[in-house]
Amino acid sequence: MRVGVHKVLMNSPADVAGLERLIEAGEVAPAEIVAVIGKTEGNGGANDFTRALATLSFALALARHLGITPDAVAKRIAFVWSGGTEGVLSPHATVFTRSAAPAAASKRLAIGIAATRDLAPEEVGTMVEVRLVAEAVRRAQAEAGIADAADVHYVQVKGPLLTPAAVADADSRGARLVTRDPNGSKPYARGATALGVALALGEVAEAALGDEAIARRMDLYSSVANTSAGGELSKCEVLLFGNAEGAGGDLRIGHAVLRDVVDAEGVRAAAASAAGEPGELREPGAAIDPAGIAAIFAKAEAPPDGRLRGRRTTMLSDADIHYERHARAALGAVIASVTGDGAIFVSGGTEHQCKPGEAPIAAIVRV
Amino acid sequence: MRVGVHKVLMNSPADVAGLERLIEAGEVAPAEIVAVIGKTEGNGGANDFTRALATLSFALALARHLGITPDAVAKRIAFVWSGGTEGVLSPHATVFTRSAAPAAASKRLAIGIAATRDLAPEEVGTMVEVRLVAEAVRRAQAEAGIADAADVHYVQVKGPLLTPAAVADADSRGARLVTRDPNGSKPYARGATALGVALALGEVAEAALGDEAIARRMDLYSSVANTSAGGELSKCEVLLFGNAEGAGGDLRIGHAVLRDVVDAEGVRAAAASAAGEPGELREPGAAIDPAGIAAIFAKAEAPPDGRLRGRRTTMLSDADIHYERHARAALGAVIASVTGDGAIFVSGGTEHQCKPGEAPIAAIVRV
Amino acid sequence: MRVGVHKVLMNSPADVAGLERLIEAGEVAPAEIVAVIGKTEGNGGANDFTRALATLSFALALARHLGITPDAVAKRIAFVWSGGTEGVLSPHATVFTRSAAPAAASKRLAIGIAATRDLAPEEVGTMVEVRLVAEAVRRAQAEAGIADAADVHYVQVKGPLLTPAAVADADSRGARLVTRDPNGSKPYARGATALGVALALGEVAEAALGDEAIARRMDLYSSVANTSAGGELSKCEVLLFGNAEGAGGDLRIGHAVLRDVVDAEGVRAAAASAAGEPGELREPGAAIDPAGIAAIFAKAEAPPDGRLRGRRTTMLSDADIHYERHARAALGAVIASVTGDGAIFVSGGTEHQCKPGEAPIAAIVRV
Amino acid sequence: MRVGVHKVLMNSPADVAGLERLIEAGEVAPAEIVAVIGKTEGNGGANDFTRALATLSFALALARHLGITPDAVAKRIAFVWSGGTEGVLSPHATVFTRSAAPAAASKRLAIGIAATRDLAPEEVGTMVEVRLVAEAVRRAQAEAGIADAADVHYVQVKGPLLTPAAVADADSRGARLVTRDPNGSKPYARGATALGVALALGEVAEAALGDEAIARRMDLYSSVANTSAGGELSKCEVLLFGNAEGAGGDLRIGHAVLRDVVDAEGVRAAAASAAGEPGELREPGAAIDPAGIAAIFAKAEAPPDGRLRGRRTTMLSDADIHYERHARAALGAVIASVTGDGAIFVSGGTEHQCKPGEAPIAAIVRV
């Protein structure tokens, strides 16, 4: 089994021409596509509809190739879009395929996909969600064929937030919620799913966890989780990436921790981590080959107190541009200054994903 | 004679506490201040009033120290503010002083300041402005004591644009303007002053110039000009920085050309250019000491066709955030990734300042 | 023949639930739908993809009902979306149907639809476009069965603008364009189609027209044209609304001219114009019945010099919010203050659509 | 004693030319100025520095006339600026003077000004603040010479919010705050001062109040309070306006309640309330004379659930434009549609100022 990673540039959120060219050229077989992770050129906020347009457009195109309905495509393939291409970030989709292949001599990139059951609104942001996600992460790890949690480098999780409809539903049943504020539920939702990853991978002990820790005990975290919350789904979907014995192909994944949004060294460390063979990891800061980088996935975060390396930034006090947009613009440019490529996945919101102010970055490289 | 360079962080455009502390501590003598160049946290557009607030606040504070009126302060000291602290850019002022000092063993940072006469609206954006600026640049170079134009590394010019009032004035006299659109006059105004710098420094030949070349013949340019246009002034003010024999102190300036807004190598090259002794310039890309950098001045520009190293950016099609804000956010973060400091001067608009898509960057370092 | 007008509220640009309910309830027969005109909650700028999402979503839904492809739906039904629901404007679609019905005793609402041939880039914004649109307007008027141009109250036209691709195509053929700036082509494109309406309806004489008049001779205009330009189409589509002898149903249309974006009297005048029987038009300002208003279509425009009734507005100098957004927010609220309904069609850009600063408004009422 | 009301248009937040003209013309005596209430063209958010620039510019200008320092001017005259001139709102200042004059035959406009002592951070948003404001309101009412609370029509209050510095101060003393979130403290701060007004004027009973009611028991409110919270002050300043026996001049004030931001009838009711002699109030909806309106002060609010008269608005879900900006744009245009004047005071945030979704409006008219 081998994982294919295909970057498709997009001229608009509805642009599937790049995908069609890959299919026509025989580089991607529609039936082998398992996931799509991409950036769209919306504002990244509650009224960003570019994600929906991209999903609908990709689903329509693939429905024609697969002979199924667009709805069936969206059930079969995991779509993760992050809105907001600030600075030099370039709208694109990374298409992941899985196909039969002989095992390589050493560990290679593998993907596992799993989902939880539907969550009730009162479970969102609670230990119930943490445990359900942990269980899904374990299944995804098993599906990927990764024996050692240390070989897991990137876990993308999408989960539900509390929509006004969910709040109303809970009210009608007298159920108690972590918050009644839809936007305010995002930290809980992103945080609980990140802690689920941390629990499954042994990054935190179950004894340290509890409802009251979620979105509060920021010393508990995963260094490989990358989570988001949306109103369009009611279960959690897990996309787990790591290196597995027995996997084929020529790709490997690694990760590092970004100290802040200008941490170019962290970008290099992620690439070096991916490139290094087990037991002989190149030291961080080693020269990297930008051309060998197939994809990068990172989180951008404003400094908790607005100060970056002692200098005040205006991200948190800007009423015109949301701080996540400032943070993505900065980190995207710094990554591109290292790799030369603005078509990278950078999203915002890092509750329980590294220490406050820090953020995870994963790189897939050709070996 | 030595030039002092003092970076003052600001908690708001009206914040003069940092300046007051420098004065109280005896590090800056108010009477020795010749110029202030800084960034304020506005939107950088026509309705950005943070620049006016900063000038008014600094003038009021210095008026108390100097025993003169705020208006007299604004006439005596050159204020250059650029609005827009996107990404990690940090609001600050760099205060320049000039004081008596013995000559150093080799060339050191020197400043020259000069101004043109008031321009009539019909002269803005024309060869008249080019020649007037060139003449002021030559006077500033002489004042700085710089014999060789190759020792000039950064020329900041502020000039007038065509306000609605200026257009009305020209109309009443039947005078012909390069454009009647106030916003549309910026490229002409910035371009003409940049060509004035290029002419004075021998970067372009006078024979190649003409009214029809301004804002059109983009193969003609200065590599050290950094120009802006505003409605608040009617003459052009020139701040020229270079290294002079006979100057004292421990500062030197250098410059480089940024290939684009993610050109980290260009940032390093500017610092290396400043640090290198004449005749033994370190090669670009050499390790630099971030702590030794006193100040950086750069221009940020969107790629002419919106594509950065082959990847589409959305800077030019974004109706919510102006492309200059995207470009400043990107370049500011890349510079800070090299130097660790977000308190840097990054502004937009590069007509005749390097080739299209490229931009100048100057660094002042301690030697 | 009768025209049905069905307002459908939308919870997002992808929301077709309201449409589905109308179909299920038997109020709308999918096969009778001829046009959809609506507002979506994007920014109304070049990167507003909510219009594309709405068209795709409606086309998908109707494709299922009609047993044809989404592409075929988009060819069969005219979709006109305007992005930007500032202030109290409410996202919605107005669905127009045409069905057999006996003639009413007096004139009733009728629709005519027509399109020009594809335009070459070099024809956009020229007299060729003016004449082609005029010819399409005459065909639409004939199809609607409206004998007298005075009975035409609202002509919506969508036409092409000059995309970068169109500019490149013209360049390759050596063809000359009215402008090479895509955004700058909008005034020419909107202006030429508006003059086409004016020519067809006798509002301007052909002798007064010429290439040089387009987007310049602002004393030439139509009082009933409402035009837009987009990069997604290469021909002009005309939707003409008026009152016709022989038409059935209980709807009538009328129009008025808005003096500016706070002209509540103009809103009342449009409703009164629609309600009045021929020969006995109520006088402007007469009390109107908000509940009887089926739909309103208006253009919003900033005052040419930024001054509204002598007071400076900041619409034109605001670098954060585009002036069209300010203008739509203002006019939308004023219309809703008269009718109590924010689900109205208000769009921007009024070249040759009423005098500069003025704008057309049409109302459909139940009689 | 008579109150003078002078509207000064402003071409920028630093523009004092209009004020200077009034002074030169002898219409305003600088020594008689007691308050300035105005709108500036910022974004109305945390990074809106146009208010500070306007205060600094007015203080500098008046310092020259009064022969005192700018700081002394700011202590002597109450400045209230609201940022945000969306839609047709026009930047301006309304200058209030108080001068000797014989009593008119009936009640006339009077102003009372008072301030509380400085509040400790732990008192902000609590009953301590409510009672301190109530006491200041009673003093202001007495100073204005208004015997009956029913004659009070508009009470503007500015109070402190919890800045990061205030939070740190409380932490160092172990003091407990209503919230530790600076932005989150605004509803408490605005709410407590509004309840202080309500308590003083008998609109709510003291027994109904308590710490837990502030920003929660929205059935408790004042119909004449208009409150704001800022980080620049530590006490509450009260500007109270009403009609007093014994006052002179030709101005009267009245108020009404806006049902929502498109309530044109509420605007008319406020003007009619002001114009009506006691005991013979014209009925709401009566024709008003726009030319007789000297000033209008209103609050704009988004509908609590985002729905205006049953139609969804997108104010609350818009990530590009803050909902207060949408609300101000809408209400400002509706008021201008009634009065023809965009130079009106419209600000946001209505906790305990009328019922949720409703908002107060006051009008000063010439009788």
mmCIF file of C-alpha atoms in Angstrom, chain A residues 50-277:
data_model
loop_
_atom_site.group_PDB
_atom_site.id
_atom_site.type_symbol
_atom_site.label_atom_id
_atom_site.label_comp_id
_atom_site.label_asym_id
_atom_site.label_seq_id
_atom_site.Cartn_x
_atom_site.Cartn_y
_atom_site.Cartn_z
ATOM 1 C CA THR A 50 -15.592 29.211 -0.179
ATOM 2 C CA ARG A 51 -15.162 25.922 1.690
ATOM 3 C CA ALA A 52 -18.688 24.812 0.819
ATOM 4 C CA LEU A 53 -18.180 25.840 -2.802
ATOM 5 C CA ALA A 54 -14.942 23.865 -3.043
ATOM 6 C CA THR A 55 -16.478 20.741 -1.544
ATOM 7 C CA LEU A 56 -19.528 20.985 -3.810
ATOM 8 C CA SER A 57 -17.362 21.543 -6.895
ATOM 9 C CA PHE A 58 -14.976 18.678 -6.130
ATOM 10 C CA ALA A 59 -17.868 16.374 -5.240
ATOM 11 C CA LEU A 60 -19.667 17.193 -8.500
ATOM 12 C CA ALA A 61 -16.550 16.558 -10.570
ATOM 13 C CA LEU A 62 -15.720 13.280 -8.836
ATOM 14 C CA ALA A 63 -19.344 12.150 -8.950
ATOM 15 C CA ARG A 64 -19.119 12.197 -12.746
ATOM 16 C CA HIS A 65 -15.952 10.075 -12.683
ATOM 17 C CA LEU A 66 -17.154 7.628 -10.052
ATOM 18 C CA GLY A 67 -20.717 7.305 -11.286
ATOM 19 C CA ILE A 68 -22.165 8.131 -7.881
ATOM 20 C CA THR A 69 -24.005 11.151 -6.480
ATOM 21 C CA PRO A 70 -22.177 14.204 -5.100
ATOM 22 C CA ASP A 71 -23.552 13.311 -1.650
ATOM 23 C CA ALA A 72 -21.999 9.861 -1.904
ATOM 24 C CA VAL A 73 -18.654 11.429 -2.862
ATOM 25 C CA ALA A 74 -18.713 13.640 0.230
ATOM 26 C CA LYS A 75 -19.368 10.569 2.377
ATOM 27 C CA ARG A 76 -16.603 8.538 0.750
ATOM 28 C CA ILE A 77 -13.826 11.148 0.655
ATOM 29 C CA ALA A 78 -12.763 13.310 3.607
ATOM 30 C CA PHE A 79 -12.695 17.000 2.637
ATOM 31 C CA VAL A 80 -10.849 19.463 4.884
ATOM 32 C CA TRP A 81 -10.766 23.075 3.700
ATOM 33 C CA SER A 82 -9.356 26.012 5.583
ATOM 34 C CA GLY A 83 -10.454 29.466 4.417
ATOM 35 C CA GLY A 84 -8.021 32.370 4.269
ATOM 36 C CA THR A 85 -5.070 32.784 1.865
ATOM 37 C CA GLU A 86 -3.514 35.863 3.407
ATOM 38 C CA GLY A 87 -0.146 37.164 2.260
ATOM 39 C CA VAL A 88 1.469 34.710 -0.153
ATOM 40 C CA LEU A 89 -0.687 31.690 0.667
ATOM 41 C CA SER A 90 -1.942 30.115 -2.559
ATOM 42 C CA PRO A 91 -5.350 28.452 -2.998
ATOM 43 C CA HIS A 92 -4.857 24.750 -3.616
ATOM 44 C CA ALA A 93 -5.928 21.245 -2.746
ATOM 45 C CA THR A 94 -3.716 18.362 -1.717
ATOM 46 C CA VAL A 95 -5.293 15.148 -2.951
ATOM 47 C CA PHE A 96 -4.404 11.957 -1.095
ATOM 48 C CA THR A 97 -4.710 8.581 -2.748
ATOM 49 C CA ARG A 98 -4.145 5.079 -1.475
ATOM 50 C CA SER A 99 -3.137 2.282 -3.814
ATOM 51 C CA ALA A 100 -1.558 -1.139 -3.769
ATOM 52 C CA ALA A 101 2.247 -1.120 -3.738
ATOM 53 C CA PRO A 102 5.093 -3.273 -2.462
ATOM 54 C CA ALA A 103 6.626 -2.333 0.898
ATOM 55 C CA ALA A 104 9.664 -0.082 0.812
ATOM 56 C CA ALA A 105 12.884 -0.929 2.621
ATOM 57 C CA SER A 106 12.071 1.436 5.434
ATOM 58 C CA LYS A 107 9.025 3.188 6.867
ATOM 59 C CA ARG A 108 6.901 5.195 4.470
ATOM 60 C CA LEU A 109 3.937 7.590 4.645
ATOM 61 C CA ALA A 110 0.655 5.933 5.618
ATOM 62 C CA ILE A 111 -2.827 7.335 6.245
ATOM 63 C CA GLY A 112 -5.570 6.139 8.536
ATOM 64 C CA ILE A 113 -9.104 7.526 8.499
ATOM 65 C CA ALA A 114 -11.789 7.053 11.132
ATOM 66 C CA ALA A 115 -14.812 8.813 12.565
ATOM 67 C CA THR A 116 -16.647 8.909 15.858
ATOM 68 C CA ARG A 117 -20.386 8.389 16.236
ATOM 69 C CA ASP A 118 -22.569 11.511 16.098
ATOM 70 C CA LEU A 119 -22.158 13.635 19.204
ATOM 71 C CA ALA A 120 -25.061 15.133 21.148
ATOM 72 C CA PRO A 121 -24.676 18.884 21.702
ATOM 73 C CA GLU A 122 -24.108 18.325 25.427
ATOM 74 C CA GLU A 123 -21.132 16.080 24.617
ATOM 75 C CA VAL A 124 -19.292 18.674 22.563
ATOM 76 C CA GLY A 125 -16.249 20.003 24.407
ATOM 77 C CA THR A 126 -16.451 17.361 27.135
ATOM 78 C CA MET A 127 -14.545 14.224 28.152
ATOM 79 C CA VAL A 128 -17.079 12.208 26.157
ATOM 80 C CA GLU A 129 -15.722 13.851 23.011
ATOM 81 C CA VAL A 130 -12.108 13.438 24.188
ATOM 82 C CA ARG A 131 -12.595 9.690 24.645
ATOM 83 C CA LEU A 132 -14.522 9.193 21.406
ATOM 84 C CA VAL A 133 -11.815 10.986 19.443
ATOM 85 C CA ALA A 134 -9.076 9.022 21.235
ATOM 86 C CA GLU A 135 -10.799 5.827 20.246
ATOM 87 C CA ALA A 136 -11.101 6.969 16.607
ATOM 88 C CA VAL A 137 -7.437 7.993 16.560
ATOM 89 C CA ARG A 138 -6.475 4.503 17.745
ATOM 90 C CA ARG A 139 -8.555 2.946 14.977
ATOM 91 C CA ALA A 140 -7.034 5.287 12.391
ATOM 92 C CA GLN A 141 -3.546 4.424 13.637
ATOM 93 C CA ALA A 142 -4.331 0.720 13.327
ATOM 94 C CA GLU A 143 -5.785 1.205 9.851
ATOM 95 C CA ALA A 144 -2.605 3.035 8.830
ATOM 96 C CA GLY A 145 -0.537 0.108 10.091
ATOM 97 C CA ILE A 146 1.525 2.268 12.429
ATOM 98 C CA ALA A 147 2.696 0.313 15.447
ATOM 99 C CA ASP A 148 4.459 3.050 17.391
ATOM 100 C CA ALA A 149 2.721 6.312 18.343
ATOM 101 C CA ALA A 150 6.073 8.062 17.855
ATOM 102 C CA ASP A 151 5.633 7.429 14.126
ATOM 103 C CA VAL A 152 2.429 9.507 14.028
ATOM 104 C CA HIS A 153 3.301 13.054 12.893
ATOM 105 C CA TYR A 154 0.040 14.746 11.928
ATOM 106 C CA VAL A 155 -3.543 14.153 12.983
ATOM 107 C CA GLN A 156 -6.167 16.357 11.369
ATOM 108 C CA VAL A 157 -9.508 16.322 13.192
ATOM 109 C CA LYS A 158 -12.741 18.040 12.176
ATOM 110 C CA GLY A 159 -15.511 18.084 14.750
ATOM 111 C CA PRO A 160 -18.852 19.771 15.465
ATOM 112 C CA LEU A 161 -19.323 23.088 17.223
ATOM 113 C CA LEU A 162 -22.469 24.294 18.954
ATOM 114 C CA THR A 163 -24.695 25.884 16.356
ATOM 115 C CA PRO A 164 -27.755 27.906 17.367
ATOM 116 C CA ALA A 165 -29.800 24.861 16.308
ATOM 117 C CA ALA A 166 -27.738 22.570 18.561
ATOM 118 C CA VAL A 167 -28.206 24.956 21.480
ATOM 119 C CA ALA A 168 -31.954 25.027 20.894
ATOM 120 C CA ASP A 169 -32.054 21.229 20.742
ATOM 121 C CA ALA A 170 -30.187 20.914 24.035
ATOM 122 C CA ASP A 171 -32.471 23.483 25.638
ATOM 123 C CA SER A 172 -35.553 21.550 24.585
ATOM 124 C CA ARG A 173 -34.201 18.479 26.338
ATOM 125 C CA GLY A 174 -32.898 20.359 29.386
ATOM 126 C CA ALA A 175 -29.341 19.249 28.545
ATOM 127 C CA ARG A 176 -26.416 21.266 29.901
ATOM 128 C CA LEU A 177 -23.796 22.650 27.480
ATOM 129 C CA VAL A 178 -20.220 23.822 27.991
ATOM 130 C CA THR A 179 -21.326 27.168 26.553
ATOM 131 C CA ARG A 180 -24.364 28.572 24.785
ATOM 132 C CA ASP A 181 -22.301 30.862 22.559
ATOM 133 C CA PRO A 182 -21.720 29.311 19.095
ATOM 134 C CA ASN A 183 -18.464 31.154 18.456
ATOM 135 C CA GLY A 184 -17.429 30.575 22.059
ATOM 136 C CA SER A 185 -17.814 26.836 21.576
ATOM 137 C CA LYS A 186 -14.933 26.645 19.104
ATOM 138 C CA PRO A 187 -12.131 26.592 21.723
ATOM 139 C CA TYR A 188 -13.917 23.779 23.576
ATOM 140 C CA ALA A 189 -14.578 21.818 20.406
ATOM 141 C CA ARG A 190 -11.057 22.244 18.988
ATOM 142 C CA GLY A 191 -9.573 21.655 22.429
ATOM 143 C CA ALA A 192 -11.476 18.456 23.211
ATOM 144 C CA THR A 193 -10.564 16.879 19.889
ATOM 145 C CA ALA A 194 -6.895 17.868 20.319
ATOM 146 C CA LEU A 195 -6.881 16.302 23.790
ATOM 147 C CA GLY A 196 -8.424 13.183 22.248
ATOM 148 C CA VAL A 197 -5.399 12.960 19.960
ATOM 149 C CA ALA A 198 -3.041 13.571 22.887
ATOM 150 C CA LEU A 199 -4.750 10.864 24.935
ATOM 151 C CA ALA A 200 -4.616 8.284 22.140
ATOM 152 C CA LEU A 201 -0.946 8.938 21.399
ATOM 153 C CA GLY A 202 0.123 8.938 25.048
ATOM 154 C CA GLU A 203 1.012 12.632 25.088
ATOM 155 C CA VAL A 204 -1.176 13.169 28.157
ATOM 156 C CA ALA A 205 -2.281 10.736 30.851
ATOM 157 C CA GLU A 206 -6.001 10.074 31.184
ATOM 158 C CA ALA A 207 -5.747 10.783 34.899
ATOM 159 C CA ALA A 208 -4.736 14.373 34.155
ATOM 160 C CA LEU A 209 -7.849 14.985 32.073
ATOM 161 C CA GLY A 210 -11.352 16.014 33.019
ATOM 162 C CA ASP A 211 -14.125 18.298 31.752
ATOM 163 C CA GLU A 212 -12.654 21.202 33.652
ATOM 164 C CA ALA A 213 -9.292 20.810 31.896
ATOM 165 C CA ILE A 214 -10.683 21.370 28.410
ATOM 166 C CA ALA A 215 -9.765 24.794 26.999
ATOM 167 C CA ARG A 216 -8.252 25.668 30.400
ATOM 168 C CA ARG A 217 -5.295 23.413 31.341
ATOM 169 C CA MET A 218 -3.078 24.610 28.505
ATOM 170 C CA ASP A 219 -0.096 22.647 29.798
ATOM 171 C CA LEU A 220 -1.837 19.538 28.425
ATOM 172 C CA TYR A 221 -1.494 19.213 24.658
ATOM 173 C CA SER A 222 -0.683 17.223 21.577
ATOM 174 C CA SER A 223 2.261 18.197 19.391
ATOM 175 C CA VAL A 224 0.828 16.584 16.254
ATOM 176 C CA ALA A 225 -2.885 17.473 16.410
ATOM 177 C CA ASN A 226 -4.354 19.999 13.980
ATOM 178 C CA THR A 227 -8.038 20.425 14.762
ATOM 179 C CA SER A 228 -10.955 22.485 13.516
ATOM 180 C CA ALA A 229 -14.635 22.789 14.381
ATOM 181 C CA GLY A 230 -17.512 23.470 12.007
ATOM 182 C CA GLY A 231 -21.253 23.719 12.112
ATOM 183 C CA GLU A 232 -21.783 21.405 9.175
ATOM 184 C CA LEU A 233 -20.997 18.071 10.871
ATOM 185 C CA SER A 234 -22.114 16.240 13.994
ATOM 186 C CA LYS A 235 -19.386 13.634 14.339
ATOM 187 C CA CYS A 236 -15.598 13.919 14.478
ATOM 188 C CA GLU A 237 -13.551 12.880 11.470
ATOM 189 C CA VAL A 238 -9.925 11.841 11.988
ATOM 190 C CA LEU A 239 -7.202 11.876 9.329
ATOM 191 C CA LEU A 240 -4.015 10.376 10.756
ATOM 192 C CA PHE A 241 -0.632 10.569 9.008
ATOM 193 C CA GLY A 242 2.563 8.770 9.983
ATOM 194 C CA ASN A 243 5.301 6.475 8.754
ATOM 195 C CA ALA A 244 4.557 2.755 8.672
ATOM 196 C CA GLU A 245 6.591 -0.389 8.222
ATOM 197 C CA GLY A 246 5.292 -2.189 5.199
ATOM 198 C CA ALA A 247 4.099 0.939 3.431
ATOM 199 C CA GLY A 248 5.387 1.618 -0.068
ATOM 200 C CA GLY A 249 6.155 4.663 -2.172
ATOM 201 C CA ASP A 250 8.800 7.313 -1.673
ATOM 202 C CA LEU A 251 7.180 9.653 0.836
ATOM 203 C CA ARG A 252 7.839 10.197 4.523
ATOM 204 C CA ILE A 253 6.310 12.570 7.047
ATOM 205 C CA GLY A 254 7.824 14.370 10.036
ATOM 206 C CA HIS A 255 6.912 17.213 12.326
ATOM 207 C CA ALA A 256 8.263 19.942 14.538
ATOM 208 C CA VAL A 257 6.985 22.633 16.852
ATOM 209 C CA LEU A 258 6.868 26.267 15.760
ATOM 210 C CA ARG A 259 7.989 28.561 18.541
ATOM 211 C CA ASP A 260 6.015 31.390 16.933
ATOM 212 C CA VAL A 261 4.882 32.580 13.483
ATOM 213 C CA VAL A 262 8.365 33.723 12.437
ATOM 214 C CA ASP A 263 10.122 30.482 13.391
ATOM 215 C CA ALA A 264 11.859 29.630 10.112
ATOM 216 C CA GLU A 265 14.039 27.172 12.014
ATOM 217 C CA GLY A 266 10.919 25.222 12.996
ATOM 218 C CA VAL A 267 9.988 24.906 9.334
ATOM 219 C CA ARG A 268 13.422 23.504 8.552
ATOM 220 C CA ALA A 269 13.182 21.158 11.523
ATOM 221 C CA ALA A 270 9.904 19.697 10.259
ATOM 222 C CA ALA A 271 11.426 18.997 6.845
ATOM 223 C CA ALA A 272 14.535 17.524 8.423
ATOM 224 C CA SER A 273 12.396 15.367 10.710
ATOM 225 C CA ALA A 274 10.572 13.986 7.686
ATOM 226 C CA ALA A 275 13.712 13.376 5.681
ATOM 227 C CA GLY A 276 15.704 11.635 8.420
ATOM 228 C CA GLU A 277 15.749 7.865 8.543
#
